[in-house]
Amino acid sequence: MEKAAQLYEGKAKKVFATADPNYVIVSYKDDATALDGLKKGSIAGKGAINNRMTNFLMQLLEKQGVPTHFVRELNDRETVVKKVSIVPLEVIVRNISAGHFAQRYGVKEGIVFAEPTVEFSYKNDDLHDPLLNDSHALALGLATKEEIAQIKAMALKVNETLKAYFASIGVKLVDFKLEFGRLSDGSLVLADEISPDTCRFWDAKTNEKLDKDRFRRDMGGVEDAYQEMMRRVLG
Ligand code: UDP
């Protein structure tokens, strides 16, 4: 399948049309942004790592009964996915306190929750992705009641599958962000990516950060952390 016109360029990916209106090609970039777009940079090799890791995890999730947009990996950086219309919600699942959760509620990082949390942000850069609840999402017409229920159930299923998988490779899945899309028939599938850009990963033994927090917080060792996650996932 060949790339046709570029449809969209985001912060970390480009999306191209194909000859088939049901499919698009995603191309992962090394560009990185953080802190609501204020911090910009590049992480060498990130595009290929995020592409390959996302595809591996999407296939793992499909096997566990979670429908995804994944179709076929074309090369290191490019993948054919089903064309969806993205539900404008960032769906965040947390197992351990970190990041904005720790800031917002004034608690330290590293508190292990008895049950995972699910929260939504409105995907809107101009408004800086404000936190919102189910009734807000419904009032704004971002999703139907049924879709919201389904998104939550799918997000928790993704969490159970990924938490167990990452534990098996010595990684704590602290939190992550998912996006869902609607296919032309209206059914929901998991879309976007699952990578060190969108998840917090801590080494199970040392709690060393193996994700984008190293970039966000200028900790150094950013490329090494992405490589280490790639090595653990894909050998
Ligand atoms: N996240 C993301 N994109 C965003 C915001 C958050 O991928 O625009 C991910 C982030 O990597 C982390 C989780 O969602 O794994 C929870 O992020 P948090 O709300 O703590 O915000 P952050 O501190 O990452 O801005």
PDB file of C-alpha atoms and ligand atoms in Angstrom:
ATOM      1  CA  MET A   1       0.000   0.000   0.000  1.00  0.00           C
ATOM      2  CA  GLU A   2       1.352   3.429  -0.999  1.00  0.00           C
ATOM      3  CA  LYS A   3       1.110   6.811   0.666  1.00  0.00           C
ATOM      4  CA  ALA A   4      -1.069   9.361  -1.132  1.00  0.00           C
ATOM      5  CA  ALA A   5      -1.770  12.926   0.057  1.00  0.00           C
ATOM      6  CA  GLN A   6      -0.786  13.929   3.590  1.00  0.00           C
ATOM      7  CA  LEU A   7      -3.993  14.379   5.576  1.00  0.00           C
ATOM      8  CA  TYR A   8      -2.590  15.624   8.851  1.00  0.00           C
ATOM      9  CA  GLU A   9       0.615  16.354  10.700  1.00  0.00           C
ATOM     10  CA  GLY A  10       0.571  16.155  14.471  1.00  0.00           C
ATOM     11  CA  LYS A  11       3.244  16.528  17.112  1.00  0.00           C
ATOM     12  CA  ALA A  12       4.612  12.994  16.795  1.00  0.00           C
ATOM     13  CA  LYS A  13       3.018  11.515  13.669  1.00  0.00           C
ATOM     14  CA  LYS A  14       1.947  12.242  10.126  1.00  0.00           C
ATOM     15  CA  VAL A  15      -1.090  10.637   8.543  1.00  0.00           C
ATOM     16  CA  PHE A  16      -1.378   9.910   4.811  1.00  0.00           C
ATOM     17  CA  ALA A  17      -4.322   8.869   2.670  1.00  0.00           C
ATOM     18  CA  THR A  18      -4.116   5.663   0.622  1.00  0.00           C
ATOM     19  CA  ALA A  19      -5.940   4.513  -2.517  1.00  0.00           C
ATOM     20  CA  ASP A  20      -8.468   2.845  -0.183  1.00  0.00           C
ATOM     21  CA  PRO A  21     -10.680   5.311   1.744  1.00  0.00           C
ATOM     22  CA  ASN A  22     -10.935   2.825   4.641  1.00  0.00           C
ATOM     23  CA  TYR A  23      -7.204   2.874   5.343  1.00  0.00           C
ATOM     24  CA  VAL A  24      -4.584   5.488   6.177  1.00  0.00           C
ATOM     25  CA  ILE A  25      -0.837   5.256   6.728  1.00  0.00           C
ATOM     26  CA  VAL A  26       0.651   6.602   9.955  1.00  0.00           C
ATOM     27  CA  SER A  27       4.279   7.753   9.900  1.00  0.00           C
ATOM     28  CA  TYR A  28       6.006   8.175  13.270  1.00  0.00           C
ATOM     29  CA  LYS A  29       8.440  11.074  13.775  1.00  0.00           C
ATOM     30  CA  ASP A  30      11.347  11.512  16.190  1.00  0.00           C
ATOM     31  CA  ASP A  31       9.929  14.924  17.209  1.00  0.00           C
ATOM     32  CA  ALA A  32       8.928  15.247  20.838  1.00  0.00           C
ATOM     33  CA  THR A  33       6.907  17.898  22.648  1.00  0.00           C
ATOM     34  CA  ALA A  34       5.997  18.186  26.309  1.00  0.00           C
ATOM     35  CA  LEU A  35       4.611  20.583  28.898  1.00  0.00           C
ATOM     36  CA  ASP A  36       1.604  21.514  26.767  1.00  0.00           C
ATOM     37  CA  GLY A  37       3.804  22.135  23.711  1.00  0.00           C
ATOM     38  CA  LEU A  38       6.202  24.541  25.475  1.00  0.00           C
ATOM     39  CA  LYS A  39       9.100  22.078  25.356  1.00  0.00           C
ATOM     40  CA  LYS A  40      10.158  20.896  21.909  1.00  0.00           C
ATOM     41  CA  GLY A  41      12.916  18.527  20.890  1.00  0.00           C
ATOM     42  CA  SER A  42      13.780  15.327  19.191  1.00  0.00           C
ATOM     43  CA  ILE A  43      14.474  11.828  20.506  1.00  0.00           C
ATOM     44  CA  ALA A  44      16.702   9.895  18.087  1.00  0.00           C
ATOM     45  CA  GLY A  45      15.115   6.611  17.031  1.00  0.00           C
ATOM     46  CA  LYS A  46      11.828   7.312  18.814  1.00  0.00           C
ATOM     47  CA  GLY A  47       9.644   7.094  15.703  1.00  0.00           C
ATOM     48  CA  ALA A  48      10.714   3.551  14.895  1.00  0.00           C
ATOM     49  CA  ILE A  49      10.503   2.430  18.531  1.00  0.00           C
ATOM     50  CA  ASN A  50       7.016   3.867  19.056  1.00  0.00           C
ATOM     51  CA  ASN A  51       5.784   2.428  15.762  1.00  0.00           C
ATOM     52  CA  ARG A  52       7.057  -1.076  16.433  1.00  0.00           C
ATOM     53  CA  MET A  53       6.088  -1.125  20.122  1.00  0.00           C
ATOM     54  CA  THR A  54       2.571   0.179  19.380  1.00  0.00           C
ATOM     55  CA  ASN A  55       2.035  -2.466  16.709  1.00  0.00           C
ATOM     56  CA  PHE A  56       3.249  -5.258  18.963  1.00  0.00           C
ATOM     57  CA  LEU A  57       0.941  -4.139  21.790  1.00  0.00           C
ATOM     58  CA  MET A  58      -2.068  -3.555  19.510  1.00  0.00           C
ATOM     59  CA  GLN A  59      -1.717  -7.149  18.239  1.00  0.00           C
ATOM     60  CA  LEU A  60      -1.436  -8.435  21.818  1.00  0.00           C
ATOM     61  CA  LEU A  61      -4.642  -6.544  22.676  1.00  0.00           C
ATOM     62  CA  GLU A  62      -6.474  -7.848  19.581  1.00  0.00           C
ATOM     63  CA  LYS A  63      -5.674 -11.393  20.774  1.00  0.00           C
ATOM     64  CA  GLN A  64      -7.309 -10.510  24.106  1.00  0.00           C
ATOM     65  CA  GLY A  65     -10.458  -9.333  22.319  1.00  0.00           C
ATOM     66  CA  VAL A  66      -9.835  -5.571  22.207  1.00  0.00           C
ATOM     67  CA  PRO A  67     -10.609  -4.228  18.709  1.00  0.00           C
ATOM     68  CA  THR A  68      -7.915  -1.852  17.410  1.00  0.00           C
ATOM     69  CA  HIS A  69      -7.182   0.186  14.288  1.00  0.00           C
ATOM     70  CA  PHE A  70      -4.040  -1.854  13.508  1.00  0.00           C
ATOM     71  CA  VAL A  71      -3.820  -3.376  10.021  1.00  0.00           C
ATOM     72  CA  ARG A  72      -0.217  -3.929   8.927  1.00  0.00           C
ATOM     73  CA  GLU A  73       3.290  -2.624   9.639  1.00  0.00           C
ATOM     74  CA  LEU A  74       4.897  -1.335   6.437  1.00  0.00           C
ATOM     75  CA  ASN A  75       8.390  -0.540   7.712  1.00  0.00           C
ATOM     76  CA  ASP A  76      10.202   0.745  10.812  1.00  0.00           C
ATOM     77  CA  ARG A  77       8.251   3.984  10.946  1.00  0.00           C
ATOM     78  CA  GLU A  78       5.073   3.414   8.951  1.00  0.00           C
ATOM     79  CA  THR A  79       1.913   1.410   9.557  1.00  0.00           C
ATOM     80  CA  VAL A  80      -1.389   0.941   7.765  1.00  0.00           C
ATOM     81  CA  VAL A  81      -4.317   1.527  10.113  1.00  0.00           C
ATOM     82  CA  LYS A  82      -8.075   1.653   9.704  1.00  0.00           C
ATOM     83  CA  LYS A  83      -9.328   5.159   9.087  1.00  0.00           C
ATOM     84  CA  VAL A  84     -11.291   6.345  12.100  1.00  0.00           C
ATOM     85  CA  SER A  85     -12.776   9.538  13.373  1.00  0.00           C
ATOM     86  CA  ILE A  86     -11.095  10.129  16.703  1.00  0.00           C
ATOM     87  CA  VAL A  87     -13.309  10.565  19.760  1.00  0.00           C
ATOM     88  CA  PRO A  88     -11.939  13.846  21.191  1.00  0.00           C
ATOM     89  CA  LEU A  89     -11.194  12.372  24.611  1.00  0.00           C
ATOM     90  CA  GLU A  90      -7.840  11.492  26.126  1.00  0.00           C
ATOM     91  CA  VAL A  91      -8.574   8.443  28.234  1.00  0.00           C
ATOM     92  CA  ILE A  92      -6.070   8.151  31.068  1.00  0.00           C
ATOM     93  CA  VAL A  93      -5.745   5.034  33.214  1.00  0.00           C
ATOM     94  CA  ARG A  94      -3.596   5.071  36.347  1.00  0.00           C
ATOM     95  CA  ASN A  95      -2.295   2.274  38.568  1.00  0.00           C
ATOM     96  CA  ILE A  96       0.232   4.330  40.554  1.00  0.00           C
ATOM     97  CA  SER A  97       0.222   8.063  41.384  1.00  0.00           C
ATOM     98  CA  ALA A  98       2.453  10.203  39.143  1.00  0.00           C
ATOM     99  CA  GLY A  99       2.502  13.298  36.944  1.00  0.00           C
ATOM    100  CA  HIS A 100      -0.574  15.488  36.965  1.00  0.00           C
ATOM    101  CA  PHE A 101      -2.418  13.215  39.395  1.00  0.00           C
ATOM    102  CA  ALA A 102       0.272  13.744  42.033  1.00  0.00           C
ATOM    103  CA  GLN A 103       0.368  17.502  41.309  1.00  0.00           C
ATOM    104  CA  ARG A 104      -3.384  18.022  41.193  1.00  0.00           C
ATOM    105  CA  TYR A 105      -4.146  16.195  44.428  1.00  0.00           C
ATOM    106  CA  GLY A 106      -0.956  17.110  46.293  1.00  0.00           C
ATOM    107  CA  VAL A 107       0.325  13.576  46.834  1.00  0.00           C
ATOM    108  CA  LYS A 108       3.707  11.994  46.202  1.00  0.00           C
ATOM    109  CA  GLU A 109       4.451   9.826  43.187  1.00  0.00           C
ATOM    110  CA  GLY A 110       4.464   6.058  43.701  1.00  0.00           C
ATOM    111  CA  ILE A 111       1.254   5.406  45.657  1.00  0.00           C
ATOM    112  CA  VAL A 112      -0.076   2.075  44.391  1.00  0.00           C
ATOM    113  CA  PHE A 113      -3.852   2.236  43.975  1.00  0.00           C
ATOM    114  CA  ALA A 114      -6.108  -0.614  45.122  1.00  0.00           C
ATOM    115  CA  GLU A 115      -8.115  -0.118  41.907  1.00  0.00           C
ATOM    116  CA  PRO A 116      -7.080   1.618  38.688  1.00  0.00           C
ATOM    117  CA  THR A 117      -8.521   5.083  37.992  1.00  0.00           C
ATOM    118  CA  VAL A 118      -9.960   6.187  34.642  1.00  0.00           C
ATOM    119  CA  GLU A 119     -10.212   9.859  33.740  1.00  0.00           C
ATOM    120  CA  PHE A 120     -11.004  11.874  30.634  1.00  0.00           C
ATOM    121  CA  SER A 121      -9.505  15.027  29.205  1.00  0.00           C
ATOM    122  CA  TYR A 122     -11.103  16.979  26.380  1.00  0.00           C
ATOM    123  CA  LYS A 123      -8.670  16.665  23.452  1.00  0.00           C
ATOM    124  CA  ASN A 124      -8.409  20.345  22.575  1.00  0.00           C
ATOM    125  CA  ASP A 125      -5.004  22.051  22.367  1.00  0.00           C
ATOM    126  CA  ASP A 126      -6.468  25.594  22.468  1.00  0.00           C
ATOM    127  CA  LEU A 127      -8.097  24.784  25.809  1.00  0.00           C
ATOM    128  CA  HIS A 128      -5.030  22.807  27.018  1.00  0.00           C
ATOM    129  CA  ASP A 129      -6.884  19.474  27.213  1.00  0.00           C
ATOM    130  CA  PRO A 130      -9.052  20.221  30.288  1.00  0.00           C
ATOM    131  CA  LEU A 131     -10.067  17.401  32.611  1.00  0.00           C
ATOM    132  CA  LEU A 132     -13.744  16.498  32.251  1.00  0.00           C
ATOM    133  CA  ASN A 133     -16.227  13.964  33.595  1.00  0.00           C
ATOM    134  CA  ASP A 134     -18.779  11.725  31.860  1.00  0.00           C
ATOM    135  CA  SER A 135     -21.637  14.204  32.126  1.00  0.00           C
ATOM    136  CA  HIS A 136     -19.455  16.978  30.658  1.00  0.00           C
ATOM    137  CA  ALA A 137     -18.435  14.744  27.744  1.00  0.00           C
ATOM    138  CA  LEU A 138     -22.102  13.921  27.185  1.00  0.00           C
ATOM    139  CA  ALA A 139     -23.218  17.580  27.462  1.00  0.00           C
ATOM    140  CA  LEU A 140     -20.560  18.608  24.935  1.00  0.00           C
ATOM    141  CA  GLY A 141     -21.666  15.844  22.570  1.00  0.00           C
ATOM    142  CA  LEU A 142     -18.180  14.314  22.494  1.00  0.00           C
ATOM    143  CA  ALA A 143     -19.539  10.778  22.897  1.00  0.00           C
ATOM    144  CA  THR A 144     -22.810   9.002  23.681  1.00  0.00           C
ATOM    145  CA  LYS A 145     -23.589   7.359  27.024  1.00  0.00           C
ATOM    146  CA  GLU A 146     -23.122   3.939  25.455  1.00  0.00           C
ATOM    147  CA  GLU A 147     -19.775   4.969  23.947  1.00  0.00           C
ATOM    148  CA  ILE A 148     -18.542   6.347  27.273  1.00  0.00           C
ATOM    149  CA  ALA A 149     -19.452   3.089  29.031  1.00  0.00           C
ATOM    150  CA  GLN A 150     -17.756   1.075  26.297  1.00  0.00           C
ATOM    151  CA  ILE A 151     -14.641   3.274  26.314  1.00  0.00           C
ATOM    152  CA  LYS A 152     -14.247   2.833  30.080  1.00  0.00           C
ATOM    153  CA  ALA A 153     -14.698  -0.933  29.871  1.00  0.00           C
ATOM    154  CA  MET A 154     -12.194  -1.166  26.999  1.00  0.00           C
ATOM    155  CA  ALA A 155      -9.685   1.052  28.805  1.00  0.00           C
ATOM    156  CA  LEU A 156      -9.810  -1.189  31.891  1.00  0.00           C
ATOM    157  CA  LYS A 157      -9.426  -4.296  29.735  1.00  0.00           C
ATOM    158  CA  VAL A 158      -6.400  -2.724  28.049  1.00  0.00           C
ATOM    159  CA  ASN A 159      -4.987  -1.956  31.485  1.00  0.00           C
ATOM    160  CA  GLU A 160      -5.387  -5.535  32.740  1.00  0.00           C
ATOM    161  CA  THR A 161      -3.724  -6.947  29.629  1.00  0.00           C
ATOM    162  CA  LEU A 162      -0.875  -4.448  29.499  1.00  0.00           C
ATOM    163  CA  LYS A 163      -0.209  -4.429  33.249  1.00  0.00           C
ATOM    164  CA  ALA A 164       0.259  -8.205  33.234  1.00  0.00           C
ATOM    165  CA  TYR A 165       2.360  -8.113  30.072  1.00  0.00           C
ATOM    166  CA  PHE A 166       4.688  -5.361  31.322  1.00  0.00           C
ATOM    167  CA  ALA A 167       5.042  -7.091  34.714  1.00  0.00           C
ATOM    168  CA  SER A 168       6.326 -10.133  32.798  1.00  0.00           C
ATOM    169  CA  ILE A 169       9.174  -8.028  31.351  1.00  0.00           C
ATOM    170  CA  GLY A 170      10.069  -6.346  34.653  1.00  0.00           C
ATOM    171  CA  VAL A 171       8.188  -3.087  34.095  1.00  0.00           C
ATOM    172  CA  LYS A 172       5.550  -1.355  36.243  1.00  0.00           C
ATOM    173  CA  LEU A 173       2.799   0.197  34.128  1.00  0.00           C
ATOM    174  CA  VAL A 174       2.236   3.401  36.133  1.00  0.00           C
ATOM    175  CA  ASP A 175      -0.277   5.182  33.874  1.00  0.00           C
ATOM    176  CA  PHE A 176      -1.078   5.702  30.207  1.00  0.00           C
ATOM    177  CA  LYS A 177      -3.247   7.596  27.746  1.00  0.00           C
ATOM    178  CA  LEU A 178      -5.493   5.979  25.144  1.00  0.00           C
ATOM    179  CA  GLU A 179      -7.506   7.354  22.254  1.00  0.00           C
ATOM    180  CA  PHE A 180     -10.468   5.658  20.625  1.00  0.00           C
ATOM    181  CA  GLY A 181     -11.860   6.056  17.125  1.00  0.00           C
ATOM    182  CA  ARG A 182     -15.109   5.330  15.324  1.00  0.00           C
ATOM    183  CA  LEU A 183     -15.050   3.224  12.170  1.00  0.00           C
ATOM    184  CA  SER A 184     -17.431   4.120   9.318  1.00  0.00           C
ATOM    185  CA  ASP A 185     -20.087   1.821  10.840  1.00  0.00           C
ATOM    186  CA  GLY A 186     -19.816   3.702  14.150  1.00  0.00           C
ATOM    187  CA  SER A 187     -18.107   0.918  16.104  1.00  0.00           C
ATOM    188  CA  LEU A 188     -15.310   1.882  18.485  1.00  0.00           C
ATOM    189  CA  VAL A 189     -11.726   0.706  18.171  1.00  0.00           C
ATOM    190  CA  LEU A 190      -8.558   1.515  20.087  1.00  0.00           C
ATOM    191  CA  ALA A 191      -6.502   3.976  17.994  1.00  0.00           C
ATOM    192  CA  ASP A 192      -3.408   6.206  18.272  1.00  0.00           C
ATOM    193  CA  GLU A 193      -0.308   4.726  19.953  1.00  0.00           C
ATOM    194  CA  ILE A 194       0.910   2.892  23.051  1.00  0.00           C
ATOM    195  CA  SER A 195       4.538   3.815  23.634  1.00  0.00           C
ATOM    196  CA  PRO A 196       6.986   5.459  26.051  1.00  0.00           C
ATOM    197  CA  ASP A 197       5.493   8.769  24.811  1.00  0.00           C
ATOM    198  CA  THR A 198       2.041   7.859  26.113  1.00  0.00           C
ATOM    199  CA  CYS A 199       2.764   5.538  29.059  1.00  0.00           C
ATOM    200  CA  ARG A 200       4.768   5.832  32.263  1.00  0.00           C
ATOM    201  CA  PHE A 201       7.017   2.818  32.693  1.00  0.00           C
ATOM    202  CA  TRP A 202       9.102   2.219  35.825  1.00  0.00           C
ATOM    203  CA  ASP A 203      11.634  -0.565  36.182  1.00  0.00           C
ATOM    204  CA  ALA A 204      10.085  -3.134  38.543  1.00  0.00           C
ATOM    205  CA  LYS A 205      13.210  -3.449  40.709  1.00  0.00           C
ATOM    206  CA  THR A 206      14.717   0.046  40.757  1.00  0.00           C
ATOM    207  CA  ASN A 207      11.734   2.278  39.818  1.00  0.00           C
ATOM    208  CA  GLU A 208      14.002   3.879  37.202  1.00  0.00           C
ATOM    209  CA  LYS A 209      11.895   5.869  34.726  1.00  0.00           C
ATOM    210  CA  LEU A 210      11.864   4.305  31.247  1.00  0.00           C
ATOM    211  CA  ASP A 211       9.601   6.783  29.428  1.00  0.00           C
ATOM    212  CA  LYS A 212       9.063  10.335  28.252  1.00  0.00           C
ATOM    213  CA  ASP A 213       9.318  11.747  31.778  1.00  0.00           C
ATOM    214  CA  ARG A 214      13.102  11.671  31.196  1.00  0.00           C
ATOM    215  CA  PHE A 215      12.532  14.193  28.380  1.00  0.00           C
ATOM    216  CA  ARG A 216       9.842  16.204  30.195  1.00  0.00           C
ATOM    217  CA  ARG A 217      12.031  16.557  33.295  1.00  0.00           C
ATOM    218  CA  ASP A 218      15.435  16.923  31.573  1.00  0.00           C
ATOM    219  CA  MET A 219      16.735  13.821  33.324  1.00  0.00           C
ATOM    220  CA  GLY A 220      19.059  12.702  30.539  1.00  0.00           C
ATOM    221  CA  GLY A 221      19.262   9.142  29.235  1.00  0.00           C
ATOM    222  CA  VAL A 222      16.137   9.673  27.128  1.00  0.00           C
ATOM    223  CA  GLU A 223      17.256   7.649  24.078  1.00  0.00           C
ATOM    224  CA  ASP A 224      18.635   4.892  26.330  1.00  0.00           C
ATOM    225  CA  ALA A 225      15.305   4.578  28.142  1.00  0.00           C
ATOM    226  CA  TYR A 226      13.369   4.208  24.860  1.00  0.00           C
ATOM    227  CA  GLN A 227      15.954   1.665  23.627  1.00  0.00           C
ATOM    228  CA  GLU A 228      15.710  -0.295  26.867  1.00  0.00           C
ATOM    229  CA  MET A 229      11.913  -0.504  26.591  1.00  0.00           C
ATOM    230  CA  MET A 230      12.259  -1.576  22.950  1.00  0.00           C
ATOM    231  CA  ARG A 231      14.757  -4.272  23.964  1.00  0.00           C
ATOM    232  CA  ARG A 232      12.472  -5.633  26.667  1.00  0.00           C
ATOM    233  CA  VAL A 233       9.394  -5.666  24.434  1.00  0.00           C
ATOM    234  CA  LEU A 234      10.831  -6.804  21.106  1.00  0.00           C
ATOM    235  CA  GLY A 235      14.113  -8.447  22.144  1.00  0.00           C
TER     236      GLY A 235
HETATM  237  N1  UDP B   1      -0.321  11.542  28.419  1.00  0.00           N
HETATM  238  C1  UDP B   1      -0.184  11.577  27.037  1.00  0.00           C
HETATM  239  N2  UDP B   1      -0.544  12.729  26.368  1.00  0.00           N
HETATM  240  C2  UDP B   1      -1.028  13.834  27.000  1.00  0.00           C
HETATM  241  C3  UDP B   1      -1.152  13.788  28.400  1.00  0.00           C
HETATM  242  C4  UDP B   1      -0.795  12.633  29.079  1.00  0.00           C
HETATM  243  O1  UDP B   1       0.222  10.609  26.416  1.00  0.00           O
HETATM  244  O2  UDP B   1      -1.336  14.824  26.323  1.00  0.00           O
HETATM  245  C5  UDP B   1       0.057  10.311  29.158  1.00  0.00           C
HETATM  246  C6  UDP B   1       1.349  10.486  29.961  1.00  0.00           C
HETATM  247  O3  UDP B   1       2.464  10.041  29.233  1.00  0.00           O
HETATM  248  C7  UDP B   1       1.111   9.619  31.169  1.00  0.00           C
HETATM  249  C8  UDP B   1      -0.403   9.598  31.353  1.00  0.00           C
HETATM  250  O4  UDP B   1      -0.950  10.018  30.102  1.00  0.00           O
HETATM  251  O5  UDP B   1       1.545   8.288  30.918  1.00  0.00           O
HETATM  252  C9  UDP B   1      -0.893  10.497  32.470  1.00  0.00           C
HETATM  253  O6  UDP B   1      -0.385  11.792  32.276  1.00  0.00           O
HETATM  254  P1  UDP B   1      -0.657  12.989  33.305  1.00  0.00           P
HETATM  255  O7  UDP B   1      -2.121  13.265  33.339  1.00  0.00           O
HETATM  256  O8  UDP B   1      -0.004  12.675  34.590  1.00  0.00           O
HETATM  257  O9  UDP B   1      -0.020  14.234  32.590  1.00  0.00           O
HETATM  258  P2  UDP B   1       1.501  14.551  32.205  1.00  0.00           P
HETATM  259  O10 UDP B   1       2.194  14.761  33.508  1.00  0.00           O
HETATM  260  O11 UDP B   1       2.026  13.400  31.426  1.00  0.00           O
HETATM  261  O12 UDP B   1       1.353  15.786  31.371  1.00  0.00           O
END
